[in-house]
Amino acid sequence: MGKSGKSPEKSSGKSAGKEWLGLDAKSFATDLDRHLNLTLGKDPVEGSHLYLYNAAALTIRDRLVERWRATRDKYATEKPKRVAYLSLEFLMGRTLTNAVLNLDMDEALRKALKDYGVTLEELAQEERDAGLGNGGLGRLAACFLDSCATLELPVTGYGIRYDYGMFHQKIKDGYQIELPDQWLKEGNPWEFEAPENIRRIKFHGHTETHADADGNLRVQWVDTDDVLAVPYDMPIPGYRNNTVNTLRLWKASATDEFKLDQFNQGSYTEAVAAKNEAEQISMVLYPNDVSENGKVLRLRQQYFLSSASLQDVIIRWRQRNGDTFEGFADKNCFQLNDTHPAIAVAELMRLLMDDYGMGWDEAWEITRSTMAYTNHTLLPEALERWPVRLFRDMLPRLLEIIYEINARFLRQVSSHWPHDEGKLRELSIIEEGGEPQVRMAYLAIVGSHSVNGVAALHTELLKSGLFKTFYELWPEKFNNKTNGVTPRRWLGFCNPQLASLINKTIGEGWLTDLDQLQQLKPLADDKAFQKKWMAVKKHNKTLLAEMVECACGVSFDTDMMFDVQVKRIHEYKRQLLNILHVIHLYDRIMRGDTEGMVPRCVLIGGKAAPGYFMAKLIIKLINSVAEVVNAEPLADKLLKVAFLPNYRVTAMEMICAGTDLSEQISTAGKEASGTGNMKFMMNGALTIGTLDGANIEIRDAVGEEDFFLFGLKADEVEQVRKSYDPDSIIESDSDLKSVMHLLESGHFNLCEPGIFNPIINTIRDPHDQWVTAADFRSFTDAQVAVGEVYQQKALWTRKSILNTASSGMFSSDRTIGQYADEIWRLKR
Ligand SMILES: *Cc1c(COP(=O)(O)O)cnc(C)c1O
């Protein structure tokens, strides 16, 4: 790793004459002491490491800031093309350990902490997760920022600084309870408010047209209710390369004059209420994963993020380049993480035309060539549509621009397909019939030069299904970028024992070049290496078992297989299929049919959207089944079941390291990519999965021998649905019949009769979209095969090593390299 050897003094952007802060243990000890006693003004507190955590965070932060400023200087000098990554979600998790390890300050900090009798691990526990995202989409944004900094790419993340991130999940009587996530309660040492970069965002009002001095028609958006966007910057360090990029999160704040107006009229309470309304915009993250609920506040958030971020990019461009947009499109790119910020297409047009006097054609050329859109799902309930009525009231100028974009686009459609009314209706950005709606995905496609899916199958299904006609019109826009995860957080840091074993075996180069893990392949059958590999897994299972014991009160035996499904709870992800298999194992135990059964600990975790009835009921079912199984003496040595509350990034770091079997069992064609599947694979878990999303590429990479495949394929699911008859499937499969009998007899809900009827009804519903019953047989057979392999320790370990060794392509460094080369066209 040439980069890691680069000494800070030689960094090109370093301001002359300034010394870097010391990197030795003594400097760290001095700074810890100073921050604790002077910056924070505290003595070490008995029983709490919070102040010491803050002192450590500040010690590391100072060193981050040096490199952050140097990176800014470097970009200012080199004037590279820049990317703004716009996302309503960034699921960052904790920062301290990641920063310490990326900066290579681990050893020195640990030594300095010895004086306080605290380990870095204990200190790290004090930090709350930055949970500004729901699941995969938000975590992807976080992994991407890590890879961009590591690849030294000038990419800035733009998001919202929610006061309350993803809710905290508790389980009470088996049911999910949502509690507010007060992640900022003890302050956030990792953010820097930048009031000099406040932007003003308009809402409501109306538009007026007038002719300018040259006789051109100009539009003004006036009488608006403005809200201020205040930026909070978080440093994003690359891996041992002195690059520190920025995540800029916007907080909403009331304007001063707005408040004054109201005060002058003596209406104090109205003024405060109005202030509240403005500040509500960044109050809370919407907790819906892959589904929209059409709330007005959500559209306000989307426009708030889009407008603040675009204004920011433009103003900074003009600070560097003066009053010109010449070269703007060659030096800027906007990546839209799903349709959530799709309004940016119309907003960029508005800013260029109304604020900077540009004509339509020139503005459109810039917009179309700088915008790029990533699609994240094929599920119809996730497709964002906003009522035209809402736009007219909240964003009247944006609606005018969308209408004009649509009119010009439809002219293109009719010249491509002359006299085809159907095509116009089909492709229109405005959906007519009933309440007219703005189709945000269509706006994003029309306004972008690139549209990408997030796994090979997903992109193919976009081209042949959801966006088929757009693909016929503009095949060159469509491309695939299979997701990835950062190998630093998701292997190097979360699994130090495995990382150390790999380092000793093939060196450290894999951390920035994950394909090097291939070098482990020749060792897959090496007895001595296998032994070390197994010892590491055992250690990680012990840690995971401690977590499960502490959080769920269920004891997991590390000699048993750890069978894990953690992800958002959603019907398409089929936690229900998993629990049906658990019931089947329990049923076998009760029948005495345990011949060849491999002892398992089944762990399931994930949050359900608060308004998603079925998902919440599935959580209750998992807990009810767990209670019965764990209380059954006959099952004691064979089956344990636990539901882990409050699944989040920090939990996943421990979970993926300690898992034997990764459950990736979505209905084929429904999971766009998945990234949990990649984290598990990197850490040597074997996968049982359907041919869905990136599972397909995972299986191709490791080979079909070392992946447990089951279930209908995407096209077969579509076929089966046409004449789906779950009752007859159940009737003809004695195992499933017996499972249904247990469910229907109320065996798991003796005190709450009937509560699971909605679940039973969906399994038996001929319209069950997720065809759970259709895949039960195949899933159960595949689980038998899993058990047979697990009992052959050497064979399982071989497959485990081969999974890690084959996981190279699932590094987000590979993904980001492809975005940089093929969409952003960055020099590197
Ligand atoms: C990786 C990750 C996800 C995505 O998991 P999938 O199995 O791909 O849905 C969701 N939440 C957290 C906390 C994660 O770390």
PDB file of N, CA, C and O and ligand atoms in Angstrom, residues 135-136 490 566-567 573 647-649 652 674-676 679, ligand 1:
ATOM      1  N   GLY A 135     -32.158   1.518   6.197  1.00  0.00           N
ATOM      2  CA  GLY A 135     -31.567   0.204   5.971  1.00  0.00           C
ATOM      3  C   GLY A 135     -30.537   0.275   4.872  1.00  0.00           C
ATOM      4  O   GLY A 135     -29.685   1.172   4.859  1.00  0.00           O
ATOM      5  N   GLY A 136     -30.666  -0.639   3.909  1.00  0.00           N
ATOM      6  CA  GLY A 136     -29.648  -0.796   2.876  1.00  0.00           C
ATOM      7  C   GLY A 136     -29.317   0.476   2.097  1.00  0.00           C
ATOM      8  O   GLY A 136     -28.142   0.781   1.869  1.00  0.00           O
ATOM      9  N   TRP A 490     -16.532  -3.360   7.415  1.00  0.00           N
ATOM     10  CA  TRP A 490     -17.272  -4.638   7.418  1.00  0.00           C
ATOM     11  C   TRP A 490     -16.410  -5.884   7.418  1.00  0.00           C
ATOM     12  O   TRP A 490     -16.917  -6.992   7.312  1.00  0.00           O
ATOM     13  N   VAL A 566     -30.895 -10.881   9.574  1.00  0.00           N
ATOM     14  CA  VAL A 566     -31.091  -9.520  10.089  1.00  0.00           C
ATOM     15  C   VAL A 566     -31.224  -8.566   8.921  1.00  0.00           C
ATOM     16  O   VAL A 566     -30.403  -8.551   8.014  1.00  0.00           O
ATOM     17  N   LYS A 567     -32.252  -7.769   8.930  1.00  0.00           N
ATOM     18  CA  LYS A 567     -32.567  -6.804   7.881  1.00  0.00           C
ATOM     19  C   LYS A 567     -33.913  -6.182   8.238  1.00  0.00           C
ATOM     20  O   LYS A 567     -34.567  -6.644   9.180  1.00  0.00           O
ATOM     21  N   LYS A 573     -38.992  -9.785   2.049  1.00  0.00           N
ATOM     22  CA  LYS A 573     -37.752 -10.385   2.555  1.00  0.00           C
ATOM     23  C   LYS A 573     -38.010 -11.752   3.209  1.00  0.00           C
ATOM     24  O   LYS A 573     -37.087 -12.489   3.511  1.00  0.00           O
ATOM     25  N   TYR A 647     -31.978  -3.688  15.883  1.00  0.00           N
ATOM     26  CA  TYR A 647     -30.955  -3.958  14.874  1.00  0.00           C
ATOM     27  C   TYR A 647     -30.485  -2.641  14.252  1.00  0.00           C
ATOM     28  O   TYR A 647     -31.293  -1.783  13.884  1.00  0.00           O
ATOM     29  N   ARG A 648     -29.157  -2.472  14.157  1.00  0.00           N
ATOM     30  CA  ARG A 648     -28.561  -1.224  13.641  1.00  0.00           C
ATOM     31  C   ARG A 648     -27.145  -1.519  13.178  1.00  0.00           C
ATOM     32  O   ARG A 648     -26.674  -2.656  13.323  1.00  0.00           O
ATOM     33  N   VAL A 649     -26.438  -0.522  12.692  1.00  0.00           N
ATOM     34  CA  VAL A 649     -25.095  -0.735  12.145  1.00  0.00           C
ATOM     35  C   VAL A 649     -24.174  -1.370  13.189  1.00  0.00           C
ATOM     36  O   VAL A 649     -23.485  -2.363  12.923  1.00  0.00           O
ATOM     37  N   MET A 652     -24.843  -4.959  13.673  1.00  0.00           N
ATOM     38  CA  MET A 652     -24.424  -5.762  12.515  1.00  0.00           C
ATOM     39  C   MET A 652     -22.919  -6.010  12.516  1.00  0.00           C
ATOM     40  O   MET A 652     -22.457  -7.042  12.052  1.00  0.00           O
ATOM     41  N   GLY A 674     -29.426  -6.039  -2.096  1.00  0.00           N
ATOM     42  CA  GLY A 674     -29.009  -6.538  -0.797  1.00  0.00           C
ATOM     43  C   GLY A 674     -27.554  -6.136  -0.599  1.00  0.00           C
ATOM     44  O   GLY A 674     -26.767  -6.080  -1.556  1.00  0.00           O
ATOM     45  N   THR A 675     -27.198  -5.790   0.639  1.00  0.00           N
ATOM     46  CA  THR A 675     -25.793  -5.553   0.979  1.00  0.00           C
ATOM     47  C   THR A 675     -25.427  -6.326   2.248  1.00  0.00           C
ATOM     48  O   THR A 675     -24.261  -6.623   2.466  1.00  0.00           O
ATOM     49  N   GLY A 676     -26.441  -6.664   3.039  1.00  0.00           N
ATOM     50  CA  GLY A 676     -26.212  -7.527   4.196  1.00  0.00           C
ATOM     51  C   GLY A 676     -25.580  -8.833   3.725  1.00  0.00           C
ATOM     52  O   GLY A 676     -24.608  -9.325   4.329  1.00  0.00           O
ATOM     53  N   LYS A 679     -21.823  -8.394   3.459  1.00  0.00           N
ATOM     54  CA  LYS A 679     -21.111  -8.312   4.755  1.00  0.00           C
ATOM     55  C   LYS A 679     -20.916  -9.709   5.327  1.00  0.00           C
ATOM     56  O   LYS A 679     -19.847 -10.051   5.830  1.00  0.00           O
TER      57      LYS A 679
HETATM   58  C1  LIG B   1     -26.309  -3.728   5.701  1.00  0.00           C
HETATM   59  C2  LIG B   1     -27.437  -3.226   6.505  1.00  0.00           C
HETATM   60  C3  LIG B   1     -28.734  -3.252   5.990  1.00  0.00           C
HETATM   61  C4  LIG B   1     -29.074  -3.848   4.641  1.00  0.00           C
HETATM   62  O1  LIG B   1     -29.358  -5.219   4.821  1.00  0.00           O
HETATM   63  P1  LIG B   1     -30.090  -6.088   3.685  1.00  0.00           P
HETATM   64  O2  LIG B   1     -29.980  -7.489   4.199  1.00  0.00           O
HETATM   65  O3  LIG B   1     -29.296  -5.891   2.435  1.00  0.00           O
HETATM   66  O4  LIG B   1     -31.474  -5.615   3.588  1.00  0.00           O
HETATM   67  C5  LIG B   1     -29.761  -2.769   6.774  1.00  0.00           C
HETATM   68  N1  LIG B   1     -29.534  -2.281   8.003  1.00  0.00           N
HETATM   69  C6  LIG B   1     -28.300  -2.249   8.546  1.00  0.00           C
HETATM   70  C7  LIG B   1     -28.112  -1.711   9.918  1.00  0.00           C
HETATM   71  C8  LIG B   1     -27.206  -2.714   7.816  1.00  0.00           C
HETATM   72  O5  LIG B   1     -25.983  -2.658   8.349  1.00  0.00           O
END
